Each structure stands twice: as C-alpha cells, then as structure tokens.
Amino acid sequence: MGIGIAIGLPVLLLINRQASSQAQLLLDQATLITRAFLASERADLQNLALLTSQRPTLIRLLQEQDVRSLESYLETLRTGAGLDLILVCADGQAVQGIGEGISVNELCQSSSQSGYTNHASGDDLYIYTAATLESLESPYKVVVGKRISVILRELQNETGLLYFLIQKNQVLRSSDPAIELPSALIADLQSQADQSENSSLAQRAFPLKDHQYISGVLVVDPALDIQLVNALNVDDQLAIQQGLNRTLIMALFLIILLGFGLGVWQAQRISRPIVELAEAASKFRHGNLESPVSIQSSVLEISQLANTLEDARVALQHSLEQIQAEKAWMEHLLNSIVEGTLTLDAQNRITFVSAGVSKIIEREPAQIIDHKVDEVFLATEGEVAFSQQLPSPGQQRRVSIKLANGQERLLSVSKANLIPPVASDANRALVIRDVTNEEYIHRLLGDFIANITHEFRTPLAALEASSELLLDNLHSLSQTETKDLLVSLNLGIINLQTLIDNLIEAASIEAGRFKVALQPVAFAGILSEAQEIMQPLIERYELRLVSTSPEESIFVMADRRRTVQILVNLLSNAIKHSPAKGLIRISHTIEADRLRVEVIDEGGGVPLEQRSNLFRRFSHLNTRAERAKQGLGLGLSVVKAIVEAQQGEVGIADQPGGGNCFWFTLPLGNGSSA
C-alpha cells in the first residue's frame, strides 16, 4: 500500500502538470500562429500598397485628374483585392478614398508607413500600410487597409481560438459576436497570462458562456495601448485530466489488492524454472532465437531473470532482422538514386554497378560488370581515356563521354579509395551524375541574361540619345525634328513597357500568383486602347492597321488591362514579322457564346514543325527578319496564360496566300448581341 501511494501521488501530480503544460503548449503555438498571421497580413498589405501604387491605370488617372473614374477604379481595386480601405493622398490631403469610418486627412498627414487607426464607430480598428508613388511630378501616397474585425474572424477560423481586441482595458471587438467578454474579466485575463505554466489547469481556467478557457495576451500596438487576448477552450483537456485521475486511482487500488493477494503465494518449486532457463541459454548459444522464453515462477527474481532473457532474445532477433533489412535497403537505395555508383579493381575492371549507372549510359548491368571502364565509358573525340580523366579522391570533375548510340553525355565524377578492400577486390569507388541537362540550363540562363541585357540596353541607349539631343539642341531644332525625337522617346517607352509587362506577368505565372479579375467589359474599348498604344510603332515602321469596328453592345467577360496586353503582344508580334508597308488586320466574329478575335499580318508564316513550341517561354522563330529576332520570347507565352485564365482559347491558323493569323476567344458578357 505504501509503494502504491508513493507511486500514485507523483503520477497524479505529473498528469495534472502535463495537462496544464499541454494546454499551455497549444496556447503558445496558437500565439505563434497569430503573430505569423498578423505579420503575413502586414506583408500582404505592404505588397498590395506597392502593387497599387505601380498600376499604370492609377498613374494615368492621377495625371488626368479624373476624380470620378479614380473613385470607380479604386472601388474595383478594393473589391478585387479584398480590402476595406484604399486612399490616395497628395500633400497631406486626401485625393480620393474608398472606405468607411476613417479620418482620411489624419492618415494622409501621418508620417508612419504602417500601423493602426481607430474606426469612427469606436469598436473596430484598421490595420494599414502606405506606399509612395514618385513617378509623377508631385508625390502621391497610396494607403491600403483592412478592418481588424475581418482579420479576427480569419484568425478564429485558422486557429479555433476566441480573440478579443482590447484598447485601454476596453473590449473593442470579438472574433465571435455571440460571445461577450465582461469588463471585469479583462484584468484577470491579463494577470492570468503571466501565471506560471506549472499552475494547475483548473486554477488557470476561467468560465465563459458555459465553457472553460485559458488565455494569452499579445501586445499589438504599445503606442495605442492595443492588446489581443486569445482564449483556448480547455473543456476537453479538463475532462481528460479528470478521467485519467479517476482511472489512475482505481488502477492503484486494484494493484494494491493484487499485490496483497500475490503475497500469499510463496511456496513454489525453484529448480524447474532454473533448469528451463539453462536450456533457453543453451539454445541462444547455438543460434536458435525463434523459441520464446516462457517460464512461470512465483519467485520474483526468477521471473525477472526470465523476462530479461526474453527481452534479450527479442532484442537480438530484432537487431538481426534490422541488419538484414538495412542491407537490403542499402542495396535498393544504391539502385534507386539518380546518381550512379560503381567500383573498380586494380585493372580498371568494373566489379559493381548500381541501376543509376545503367540508366545513365543506357546499358544493362550484365553488359557492364567485368568490363574495363574505358570500354564502357567511351571518351569523346579529342579526349584521353575515361580512366585518365578521373579526379583525385574527394574531388569532382566533369567528363564528356560518348554512348554506344553516338549520343554524348556530360558526367560529374567523384572518386573515393577503398583501403583496405572489403569483401571484394575493388579498391576504388566512383559516383557519377548526368549533368547534361544542368549544363544546358546554365547555357540557357546565360543566353537569357545576355538577351534581356540587350533588350534593355538598346531602347535605353535610344532614349538616352534622344533625350540628350532634346536637352542640348532644343532651341535650334525645328518642330518636325522635335516631333521625331519625341516619337523616338515614345517608341522606346512603349517597347520597355511591353517588355516589363511581359516579364512581370511571366514571373507571376512562374510563382503561381497569376490571377485575373473577370467582369463584363466592352470589347470596343479594349480594341481602341490597344490600337492607341501600338499606333506609334505602326507609323514608325510605315505599316497599315485595319480593324473592323465592333458594336458597342459587344461585352466580354475579361480582365480589361490584361486583355489589352493580349492585343498589344499580338500586334507587337505582327509588327516584327510584317514586311515594309505591310498590312495588319484585326477582325472579330461571334461564335455561339464566345467572341473570336484574329490578328493577321503579311509575314512569312510559321512552319508546322515550329508551331508546337510557339507558345512556350523563350521561344523564337527561325527567321531572317531582324525585327522578328528581337524580344525575349515571352509575349506569346503570356498571351496563352492570360487567355486560358479568362476561360478562352488561343492558337494560330493557316492564312491563304501566306502570312500569320493568330486568334483567341473570350466568353461573351451579359448583354452582348451579334
């Protein structure tokens, strides 16, 4: 009974302490998630502020001082981005703002780039960030924000905890409006968060709407005295703790009774269990680990010895099985990794190969083992034998080889010496890896960097030359010469803008962040804007652009800005492939519930063998036209991504008499008619 009590009481204390520690751990983890969530919200808001400040449409509306269109555009941005506040400021005053219950001038005059501000209702806050727009003549500031009540609901959905936003000991907002936090509990919650986690879970819990909770306090903004209380429901932990306590008490009671009863049985023969133990030890000595040691004895010491012997048998058997499994696993591992492993003897004969080697050189192991390494790994023309190109131990070297089918491979080879040889006559091990594709990627990356450098340098050089002429000789230039220089500047800006837009979209697609905001848009406006952007290039290369005027009633479900980018890219592609004084046509037709748009030029056409790679990134046509060789090969891949994101299709069609015909489709919007 004394032993039972001595064991039971510490276990009871341990269970209670463990339950409290587990609840505290859950609360700490939820607090970390809360901190990370708030940091992520601030980072997302900062990114949204930067992206909003860099939108060309916003810049254009601010330049034109079109306040009505600016309000509509900001409302569209706010809805699309899931924001509660978008504000544009200039010189400390609000130009336009979308959001309710805010002091716009206070935010505009604030020097802080991020923070919190009170809602006019007094029961909510805004979290906001700002970005400066410096590309215009006078600086503007763009402020975006989100209501903390929305963030609290998202936090509750993320962590399952209750959240209470407190400012100056007053509850501003709860993540669950159905649960109210009495003001009298605020001081208790703040003091409870400072209690040691060694305190009993029942002592730390507090009642709230028929449930028990423990809480933690997170300081959100010390300047505004804003705190966030997160409350964890511990009903289940308390129930489990109470159940374990009852079970342990009953178990201790039964153990005490059983020990008292077993104390009566003292008279058992000792010799038979000892003989059985000797026989079991003899079986172990002869390697028999299959027979279990099952000896029954009333003598505690003999039973313990039998149990220990059985544990040793099980451990030895398990270790033996584990060693055998690890051996099989190592063999399987060598055969499954991409890198190939082989061993050589003193005569450079191959004694072992893994499946990776067979895959790299496309030969079966039976065709490799016992052959000299120079007969299997053939050196390329002009190179010494493979065995003479091996690196020093612990180093790597790239070696080119030729396969039996004539193909070449670039291998990364490393070597290790086996001293002394074990279980074979092999004295060297080679690890080879096929780096042919890696080398190709390095070359492709180098070509891309060189290409993008050229694509930026050429228009920038033209812009620099034109701007220097304007600065140095503006007083002596005629109106025609000034116009030509300004047209040259405009063309350079258009080329750079198109290139940057395609790079941004390509990066967005690659990162998986590419999204479109679909809404009914008049196709006539899209076509007009694209033509206006590309008209300087059309005139520069003395081309003609003809398009059928769409009816005002034709609407498409599309993202206006990105659909304009589709037409700009297709027109830019047509300009590159059109001959001098060529004709470019844009036509459209309605097919069922879709609008089909075609961009046709008089270029040389696209051969069938090149069409499969036409809409891939960094793809260029094999052509002699100098203009067609310009660019990074991103335009058509961006067109394909935007069209498919808008539930349309894109392709190229044969054009009678030659030329290129690129087409794409868009779903018709509500109210469209033929």
XYZ file of C-alpha atoms in Angstrom:
674
model
C 0.000 0.000 0.000
C 2.881 2.349 0.793
C 4.521 1.625 -2.579
C 1.221 2.205 -4.374
C 0.718 5.546 -2.669
C 4.372 6.538 -3.233
C 3.992 5.826 -6.946
C 0.424 7.070 -7.387
C 0.727 10.534 -5.860
C 3.656 11.661 -8.095
C 1.859 10.231 -11.123
C -1.281 12.195 -10.239
C 0.778 15.362 -9.894
C 2.557 14.588 -13.170
C -0.745 14.089 -15.015
C -2.101 17.394 -13.724
C 1.130 19.191 -14.602
C 1.268 17.538 -18.029
C -2.303 18.549 -18.829
C -1.505 22.142 -17.898
C 1.725 22.055 -19.941
C -0.058 20.631 -22.994
C -2.760 23.284 -22.795
C -0.073 25.974 -22.453
C 1.792 24.474 -25.431
C -1.362 24.614 -27.557
C -1.887 28.215 -26.482
C 1.761 29.128 -27.246
C 1.519 27.508 -30.675
C -1.681 29.403 -31.387
C 0.035 32.631 -30.261
C 2.906 31.971 -32.672
C 0.388 31.331 -35.458
C -1.371 34.573 -34.511
C 1.901 36.541 -34.680
C 2.751 34.953 -38.020
C -0.755 35.627 -39.335
C -0.618 39.320 -38.346
C 2.875 39.634 -39.850
C 1.614 37.988 -43.038
C -1.322 40.398 -43.178
C 1.065 43.370 -42.828
C 3.321 41.965 -45.546
C 0.337 41.311 -47.851
C -0.936 44.845 -47.262
C 2.526 46.266 -47.987
C 2.703 44.281 -51.229
C -0.803 45.401 -52.192
C 0.139 49.024 -51.484
C 3.236 48.747 -53.656
C 1.360 46.989 -56.473
C -1.475 49.517 -56.315
C 0.953 52.456 -56.446
C 2.594 50.996 -59.557
C -0.552 50.389 -61.585
C -0.398 52.261 -64.914
C -4.135 52.988 -64.861
C -3.864 54.654 -61.449
C -0.941 56.760 -62.631
C -2.846 57.757 -65.744
C -5.974 58.744 -63.785
C -3.897 60.835 -61.392
C -2.193 62.551 -64.312
C -5.562 63.286 -65.905
C -7.068 64.357 -62.543
C -10.125 62.233 -63.386
C -11.584 62.008 -59.861
C -14.808 60.223 -60.882
C -13.004 57.482 -62.784
C -10.435 57.301 -59.990
C -13.155 56.571 -57.432
C -14.613 53.795 -59.603
C -11.165 52.357 -60.250
C -10.255 52.385 -56.545
C -13.548 50.673 -55.681
C -12.775 47.966 -58.245
C -9.281 47.525 -56.791
C -10.630 47.386 -53.251
C -13.217 44.716 -54.145
C -10.787 42.647 -56.175
C -8.061 42.690 -53.520
C -10.424 42.074 -50.564
C -9.538 45.378 -48.882
C -11.651 47.627 -46.685
C -9.679 50.832 -47.341
C -7.895 52.403 -50.312
C -6.805 56.037 -50.006
C -4.783 58.271 -52.356
C -3.156 61.330 -50.758
C -1.238 64.321 -52.021
C 0.457 66.987 -49.888
C -1.163 65.650 -46.727
C -4.690 65.851 -48.172
C -6.936 63.072 -49.462
C -7.388 62.971 -53.243
C -9.801 60.070 -53.182
C -10.618 57.392 -50.619
C -12.667 54.224 -50.507
C -13.609 53.067 -47.016
C -15.957 53.959 -44.202
C -15.404 55.329 -40.741
C -11.895 56.698 -41.314
C -10.213 60.046 -40.871
C -8.680 60.427 -44.322
C -6.710 63.593 -43.597
C -5.256 62.074 -40.441
C -3.970 59.092 -42.446
C -2.681 61.361 -45.227
C -0.788 63.558 -42.733
C 0.653 60.611 -40.824
C 4.383 60.033 -41.360
C 4.075 56.349 -40.469
C 4.172 53.870 -43.329
C 2.112 51.286 -41.423
C 0.130 50.951 -38.239
C -3.362 51.003 -36.784
C -6.086 53.624 -36.752
C -9.432 53.716 -34.987
C -12.723 53.237 -36.771
C -15.234 56.054 -36.324
C -17.641 53.656 -34.573
C -15.077 53.199 -31.796
C -15.476 49.395 -31.766
C -13.057 48.479 -34.551
C -9.602 49.280 -35.948
C -7.990 49.488 -39.345
C -4.572 47.988 -39.994
C -2.956 49.930 -42.825
C 0.220 50.317 -44.855
C 1.309 53.085 -47.229
C 3.453 53.314 -50.342
C 4.768 56.441 -52.047
C 4.107 56.959 -55.749
C 7.052 59.001 -57.037
C 6.748 58.507 -60.816
C 4.586 61.661 -61.173
C 5.609 65.290 -60.934
C 4.231 65.615 -57.409
C 4.499 62.708 -54.929
C 1.349 60.787 -54.039
C 0.822 58.358 -51.204
C -1.326 55.236 -51.540
C -2.761 53.818 -48.306
C -4.474 50.406 -48.138
C -6.088 48.867 -45.084
C -8.187 46.105 -43.668
C -10.568 46.040 -40.730
C -9.252 44.178 -37.725
C -12.681 42.570 -37.210
C -12.263 40.728 -40.515
C -8.771 39.592 -39.503
C -10.079 38.335 -36.143
C -12.672 36.157 -37.885
C -9.995 34.762 -40.169
C -7.759 34.095 -37.156
C -10.555 32.208 -35.382
C -11.105 30.087 -38.484
C -7.343 29.439 -38.683
C -6.610 28.559 -35.039
C -10.011 27.719 -33.498
C -9.420 30.201 -30.650
C -11.513 33.106 -29.467
C -9.975 36.576 -29.881
C -10.771 39.802 -28.048
C -9.308 43.125 -29.144
C -8.701 45.359 -26.113
C -7.717 49.020 -26.064
C -7.169 50.780 -22.761
C -8.915 47.954 -20.839
C -11.983 48.201 -23.082
C -13.127 45.412 -25.430
C -13.318 46.821 -28.959
C -14.139 43.705 -30.954
C -14.552 39.941 -30.536
C -13.930 37.295 -33.186
C -17.291 35.749 -32.223
C -20.016 38.404 -31.760
C -22.169 35.841 -29.908
C -19.646 35.726 -27.035
C -19.173 38.831 -24.915
C -16.241 39.349 -22.573
C -17.250 41.044 -19.308
C -15.111 44.047 -18.471
C -14.469 42.599 -15.033
C -12.556 39.693 -16.587
C -10.094 41.839 -18.539
C -7.725 42.433 -15.605
C -7.997 38.735 -14.611
C -7.094 37.619 -18.155
C -4.066 39.907 -18.273
C -2.827 38.641 -14.914
C -3.580 35.008 -15.848
C -1.321 35.270 -18.922
C 1.622 35.997 -16.575
C 0.995 32.928 -14.376
C 3.471 30.066 -14.493
C 2.524 27.137 -16.709
C 3.191 24.895 -13.683
C -0.062 26.132 -12.177
C -2.986 23.740 -12.239
C -5.092 23.832 -15.376
C -8.235 24.082 -13.251
C -6.753 27.058 -11.359
C -5.894 28.875 -14.577
C -9.198 28.232 -16.378
C -11.986 30.808 -16.327
C -15.652 30.349 -17.281
C -17.118 31.977 -20.378
C -20.588 31.071 -21.672
C -20.696 27.577 -20.080
C -17.140 26.738 -21.196
C -13.715 26.858 -19.581
C -10.874 28.836 -21.226
C -7.273 29.798 -20.642
C -5.880 32.922 -22.249
C -2.776 34.625 -23.544
C -2.181 38.319 -24.181
C -0.417 39.617 -27.287
C 0.644 43.278 -27.456
C -0.387 44.589 -30.879
C 0.489 48.295 -30.639
C 2.071 49.676 -27.432
C 1.642 53.268 -28.590
C -2.155 52.933 -28.863
C -2.325 50.510 -25.879
C -3.864 47.790 -28.060
C -3.766 44.188 -26.894
C -5.103 40.960 -28.372
C -6.395 38.315 -25.955
C -6.604 34.784 -27.363
C -8.695 32.288 -25.407
C -8.316 28.496 -25.754
C -11.228 26.170 -24.892
C -9.925 23.586 -22.377
C -13.157 21.672 -21.725
C -11.722 18.532 -23.345
C -8.381 18.801 -21.517
C -10.125 19.180 -18.140
C -12.404 16.227 -18.913
C -9.435 14.055 -19.945
C -7.485 15.120 -16.848
C -10.363 14.216 -14.526
C -10.891 10.884 -16.321
C -7.189 9.994 -16.040
C -7.195 10.861 -12.340
C -10.168 8.575 -11.705
C -8.661 5.767 -13.785
C -5.292 6.030 -12.066
C -6.859 5.955 -8.609
C -8.856 2.839 -9.493
C -5.772 1.209 -11.043
C -3.698 1.920 -7.947
C -6.409 0.453 -5.772
C -6.522 -2.723 -7.882
C -2.712 -3.016 -7.902
C -2.598 -2.769 -4.128
C -5.222 -5.514 -3.815
C -3.419 -7.716 -6.343
C -0.055 -7.296 -4.641
C -1.627 -8.157 -1.302
C -3.141 -11.346 -2.790
C 0.057 -12.432 -4.544
C 1.931 -12.157 -1.247
C 0.085 -15.294 -0.089
C 1.648 -17.473 -2.796
C 5.161 -18.154 -1.528
C 5.670 -21.914 -1.933
C 6.724 -22.877 -5.420
C 9.457 -25.147 -6.636
C 12.596 -23.304 -7.714
C 14.603 -25.968 -9.539
C 12.303 -26.397 -12.587
C 12.411 -22.728 -13.690
C 16.208 -22.665 -13.238
C 16.655 -25.751 -15.487
C 14.383 -24.205 -18.100
C 16.461 -21.025 -18.004
C 19.650 -23.066 -18.594
C 18.059 -24.821 -21.586
C 16.961 -21.492 -23.065
C 20.511 -20.098 -22.667
C 21.894 -23.194 -24.446
C 19.532 -22.547 -27.403
C 20.779 -18.974 -27.637
C 24.378 -20.248 -27.752
C 23.525 -22.425 -30.781
C 21.826 -19.514 -32.615
C 18.208 -20.511 -32.012
C 16.376 -17.228 -31.412
C 12.935 -18.369 -32.516
C 11.816 -20.175 -29.345
C 10.384 -17.749 -26.768
C 11.378 -17.928 -23.084
C 8.086 -18.663 -21.304
C 8.920 -19.652 -17.744
C 6.371 -19.249 -14.946
C 7.627 -18.916 -11.373
C 6.324 -17.488 -8.157
C 9.850 -16.351 -7.278
C 10.112 -12.742 -8.341
C 13.843 -12.856 -9.060
C 13.490 -15.876 -11.391
C 10.572 -14.251 -13.220
C 12.604 -11.087 -13.653
C 15.550 -13.085 -14.969
C 13.252 -14.938 -17.405
C 11.722 -11.672 -18.586
C 15.167 -10.135 -19.033
C 16.305 -13.178 -21.010
C 13.178 -12.952 -23.204
C 13.788 -9.241 -23.764
C 17.363 -10.030 -24.767
C 16.137 -12.725 -27.209
C 13.607 -10.337 -28.770
C 16.219 -7.570 -28.993
C 18.792 -9.882 -30.609
C 16.241 -11.199 -33.081
C 15.065 -7.685 -33.900
C 18.658 -6.471 -34.353
C 19.424 -9.361 -36.696
C 16.297 -8.684 -38.751
C 17.086 -4.966 -38.799
C 20.637 -5.601 -40.023
C 19.326 -7.816 -42.796
C 16.675 -5.238 -43.717
C 19.228 -2.418 -43.716
C 21.478 -4.447 -46.005
C 18.615 -4.991 -48.432
C 17.617 -1.335 -48.098
C 21.148 -0.127 -48.850
C 21.246 -2.269 -51.972
C 17.845 -0.921 -53.008
C 18.964 2.640 -52.219
C 22.036 2.349 -54.410
C 19.843 1.069 -57.236
C 17.171 3.765 -56.854
C 19.139 7.013 -56.545
C 19.700 9.102 -59.651
C 23.461 9.173 -59.174
C 25.218 6.040 -60.317
C 27.740 4.128 -58.201
C 30.373 1.710 -59.492
C 33.550 0.118 -58.148
C 36.829 -0.635 -59.952
C 39.625 -3.083 -59.241
C 43.328 -2.536 -59.790
C 42.964 -3.401 -63.516
C 40.192 -0.790 -64.011
C 37.587 -3.526 -64.343
C 34.078 -2.775 -63.121
C 33.117 -5.024 -60.191
C 29.786 -3.439 -59.180
C 27.282 -1.054 -60.778
C 24.035 0.418 -59.493
C 20.879 0.886 -61.519
C 21.707 4.591 -61.843
C 24.779 3.773 -63.959
C 22.733 1.548 -66.267
C 20.181 4.317 -66.725
C 22.801 6.983 -67.464
C 24.736 5.004 -70.118
C 21.668 3.022 -71.319
C 23.223 -0.425 -70.873
C 22.247 -3.400 -68.717
C 24.426 -4.338 -65.679
C 25.394 -7.627 -67.344
C 26.918 -5.610 -70.208
C 28.971 -3.533 -67.764
C 30.299 -5.746 -64.944
C 33.722 -7.380 -65.578
C 34.396 -4.975 -68.458
C 37.113 -2.376 -68.397
C 35.833 1.084 -67.588
C 37.319 2.571 -70.799
C 35.335 0.055 -72.873
C 32.062 1.128 -71.256
C 32.658 4.872 -70.888
C 33.892 5.880 -74.316
C 35.862 9.128 -74.494
C 34.673 11.798 -76.909
C 36.763 12.765 -79.913
C 39.998 14.504 -78.963
C 39.834 13.448 -75.282
C 42.024 10.978 -73.387
C 40.612 7.743 -71.987
C 37.951 7.957 -69.260
C 40.216 6.298 -66.643
C 42.844 9.012 -67.180
C 40.322 11.795 -66.526
C 39.264 10.580 -63.079
C 39.600 13.213 -60.315
C 41.615 12.921 -57.135
C 39.867 11.328 -54.127
C 37.286 13.653 -52.569
C 37.130 15.942 -55.617
C 34.805 16.230 -58.608
C 35.431 16.587 -62.324
C 33.158 16.869 -65.325
C 33.921 14.338 -68.060
C 32.312 14.045 -71.506
C 31.576 10.525 -72.783
C 30.021 9.034 -75.885
C 27.302 6.372 -75.704
C 27.069 3.363 -77.983
C 24.280 5.104 -79.966
C 26.527 8.098 -80.676
C 24.932 10.483 -78.154
C 27.133 12.465 -75.793
C 26.721 12.827 -72.048
C 28.371 15.206 -69.598
C 29.077 13.431 -66.305
C 30.095 14.769 -62.897
C 32.520 12.192 -61.457
C 33.858 11.862 -57.906
C 36.193 9.162 -56.600
C 36.955 7.511 -53.268
C 39.655 4.941 -52.458
C 38.652 1.764 -50.582
C 41.561 0.974 -48.259
C 41.710 -1.857 -47.481
C 39.290 -3.564 -49.941
C 36.441 -5.257 -48.092
C 34.570 -8.375 -49.309
C 35.915 -7.895 -52.874
C 38.979 -6.908 -54.840
C 37.591 -3.430 -55.581
C 39.873 -0.613 -54.464
C 38.089 2.461 -55.892
C 34.506 3.695 -55.929
C 33.121 6.184 -58.447
C 29.943 8.227 -58.113
C 28.712 9.637 -61.425
C 25.875 12.011 -62.145
C 24.434 13.063 -65.501
C 24.717 16.870 -65.649
C 23.933 17.237 -69.354
C 20.606 18.955 -68.654
C 22.158 21.166 -65.979
C 24.777 22.372 -68.451
C 22.018 23.082 -70.965
C 20.093 25.083 -68.342
C 23.229 27.088 -67.490
C 23.718 27.956 -71.142
C 20.032 28.823 -71.497
C 20.223 31.073 -68.428
C 23.321 32.786 -69.835
C 21.584 33.348 -73.157
C 18.535 34.728 -71.357
C 20.598 37.174 -69.286
C 22.523 38.301 -72.365
C 19.262 38.683 -74.307
C 17.457 40.665 -71.620
C 20.542 42.871 -71.203
C 20.492 43.596 -74.919
C 16.720 44.175 -74.920
C 17.019 46.771 -72.157
C 20.252 48.350 -73.365
C 19.075 49.058 -76.947
C 15.910 51.088 -76.129
C 17.661 52.771 -73.189
C 20.501 53.862 -75.470
C 17.968 55.255 -77.941
C 16.121 57.058 -75.136
C 19.399 58.500 -73.824
C 20.443 59.717 -77.272
C 17.060 61.306 -77.998
C 16.855 62.962 -74.595
C 20.418 64.347 -74.897
C 19.576 65.833 -78.302
C 16.486 67.462 -76.840
C 18.395 68.847 -73.868
C 21.363 70.139 -75.891
C 19.694 71.351 -79.102
C 16.071 72.033 -78.208
C 16.385 75.752 -79.074
C 17.781 75.003 -82.537
C 15.537 72.046 -83.511
C 12.642 72.504 -85.881
C 9.157 71.381 -84.927
C 9.465 68.324 -87.191
C 12.825 67.337 -85.685
C 11.467 67.794 -82.167
C 8.455 65.639 -83.020
C 10.704 62.917 -84.453
C 12.759 62.840 -81.252
C 9.643 62.737 -79.085
C 8.237 59.911 -81.241
C 11.528 58.040 -80.766
C 11.263 58.531 -76.989
C 7.651 57.332 -77.025
C 8.575 54.220 -79.041
C 11.342 53.356 -76.614
C 8.987 53.761 -73.655
C 6.353 51.554 -75.338
C 8.937 48.840 -76.039
C 10.238 48.961 -72.477
C 6.709 48.952 -71.026
C 5.730 45.933 -73.133
C 8.928 44.121 -72.149
C 8.471 44.891 -68.446
C 4.781 43.893 -68.512
C 5.673 40.552 -70.087
C 8.486 39.966 -67.575
C 6.153 40.756 -64.659
C 3.404 38.501 -65.982
C 5.887 35.684 -66.714
C 7.272 35.931 -63.162
C 3.734 35.969 -61.747
C 2.822 32.868 -63.767
C 6.000 31.062 -62.696
C 5.371 31.892 -58.997
C 1.732 30.712 -59.162
C 0.348 34.138 -58.199
C -1.211 34.921 -61.578
C -4.883 35.913 -61.269
C -7.397 37.757 -63.394
C -10.405 39.864 -62.351
C -13.187 38.907 -64.752
C -16.021 41.344 -65.360
C -18.165 42.449 -68.326
C -16.056 44.809 -70.464
C -16.931 46.485 -73.779
C -14.708 44.982 -76.459
C -14.702 48.259 -78.387
C -12.854 49.996 -75.555
C -10.271 47.191 -75.321
C -9.596 47.316 -79.062
C -9.382 51.119 -79.082
C -6.889 51.216 -76.202
C -4.636 48.565 -77.791
C -4.648 50.402 -81.131
C -3.811 53.693 -79.421
C -0.833 52.104 -77.629
C 0.581 50.472 -80.770
C -0.141 53.289 -83.256
C 3.311 54.934 -82.844
C 5.022 51.635 -83.699
C 2.713 51.145 -86.686
C 3.644 54.572 -88.010
C 7.334 54.080 -87.193
C 7.610 51.031 -89.444
C 5.283 52.503 -92.123
C 2.654 49.791 -91.681
C -1.103 49.968 -92.034
C -3.518 48.781 -89.341
C -7.099 47.966 -90.346
C -9.762 46.722 -87.951
C -13.498 46.182 -88.063
C -15.301 48.476 -85.643
C -17.062 46.367 -83.015
C -20.550 47.249 -81.882
C -20.901 48.978 -78.534
C -23.216 46.179 -77.374
C -20.473 43.513 -77.506
C -19.237 42.773 -73.988
C -16.755 40.091 -72.942
C -16.007 38.543 -69.554
C -12.396 39.607 -69.197
C -9.762 41.492 -67.269
C -9.542 44.746 -69.240
C -5.878 45.530 -68.614
C -4.648 42.039 -69.389
C -6.892 41.695 -72.460
C -5.359 44.919 -73.787
C -1.992 43.281 -73.119
C -3.071 40.290 -75.281
C -3.761 42.549 -78.261
C -0.576 44.593 -77.640
C 1.556 41.428 -77.656
C -0.130 40.031 -80.789
C 0.192 43.397 -82.590
C 3.848 43.649 -81.498
C 4.405 40.152 -82.878
C 2.677 41.127 -86.158
C 4.829 44.277 -86.464
C 8.007 42.196 -86.056
C 7.048 39.813 -88.886
C 5.390 42.284 -91.294
C 7.259 43.432 -94.402
C 7.787 47.115 -95.155
C 4.497 48.962 -95.807
C 2.640 45.770 -94.932
C -0.966 45.472 -93.805
C -2.105 44.265 -90.358
C -5.763 43.397 -89.901
C -7.811 42.845 -86.726
C -11.146 41.094 -87.180
C -13.718 39.668 -84.797
C -16.686 37.313 -85.054
C -19.220 35.943 -82.582
C -19.329 32.154 -82.377
C -22.101 30.850 -80.075
C -21.266 32.297 -76.631
C -17.727 33.406 -77.486
C -16.015 36.250 -79.300
C -13.234 35.184 -81.690
C -10.555 37.804 -82.422
C -7.955 37.417 -85.184
C -4.727 39.390 -85.767
C -3.467 38.846 -89.331
C -0.215 40.071 -90.876
C 1.588 39.570 -94.167
C 4.678 37.900 -92.740
C 6.270 34.680 -93.898
C 4.046 32.374 -91.831
C 5.017 29.831 -89.150
C 6.294 26.408 -90.332
C 4.376 23.407 -88.960
C 7.457 21.983 -87.215
C 7.854 25.198 -85.159
C 4.236 25.582 -84.041
C 4.469 23.105 -81.142
C 6.917 25.399 -79.295
C 5.330 28.673 -80.418
C 3.557 29.481 -77.114
C 6.406 28.377 -74.851
C 8.641 30.770 -72.966
C 11.856 31.950 -74.632
C 10.714 30.546 -77.973
C 11.890 32.291 -81.162
C 11.126 31.539 -84.799
C 13.908 30.646 -87.173
C 13.655 33.639 -89.489
C 15.908 36.101 -91.300
C 13.820 39.153 -90.362
C 15.819 41.303 -87.939
C 12.733 42.679 -86.158
C 11.459 39.120 -85.552
C 14.664 38.239 -83.691
C 14.096 40.983 -81.125
C 12.463 40.285 -77.767
C 12.779 37.642 -75.048
C 10.280 35.146 -76.420
C 7.795 35.793 -73.575
C 4.963 37.589 -75.397
C 3.076 34.588 -76.812
C 3.510 32.543 -73.613
C 1.968 35.440 -71.626
C -0.854 35.661 -74.195
C -1.623 31.953 -73.744
C -1.617 32.221 -69.928
C -3.952 35.260 -69.901
C -6.383 33.805 -72.473
C -6.655 30.444 -70.701
C -7.076 32.178 -67.317
C -10.061 34.004 -68.877
C -11.571 30.649 -69.993
C -10.670 31.189 -73.633
C -8.529 29.527 -76.271
C -5.609 30.738 -78.380
C -3.934 29.397 -81.494
C -2.555 30.011 -84.965
C -4.377 29.336 -88.205
C -3.218 28.946 -91.786
C -3.666 32.075 -93.843
C -4.443 31.731 -97.567
C -1.673 33.381 -99.574
C 0.795 33.321 -96.664
C 1.128 35.430 -93.544
C 0.355 34.802 -89.886
C -3.107 34.574 -88.313
C -3.147 34.448 -84.515
C -6.573 34.089 -82.912
C -8.043 33.920 -79.434
C -11.517 33.611 -77.935
C -13.210 35.209 -74.938
C -16.559 34.398 -73.284
C -19.284 36.912 -74.069
C -20.526 39.031 -71.187
C -24.123 39.758 -70.207
C -25.963 41.925 -72.699
C -23.781 41.066 -75.722
C -25.522 40.621 -79.055
C -24.452 39.943 -82.632
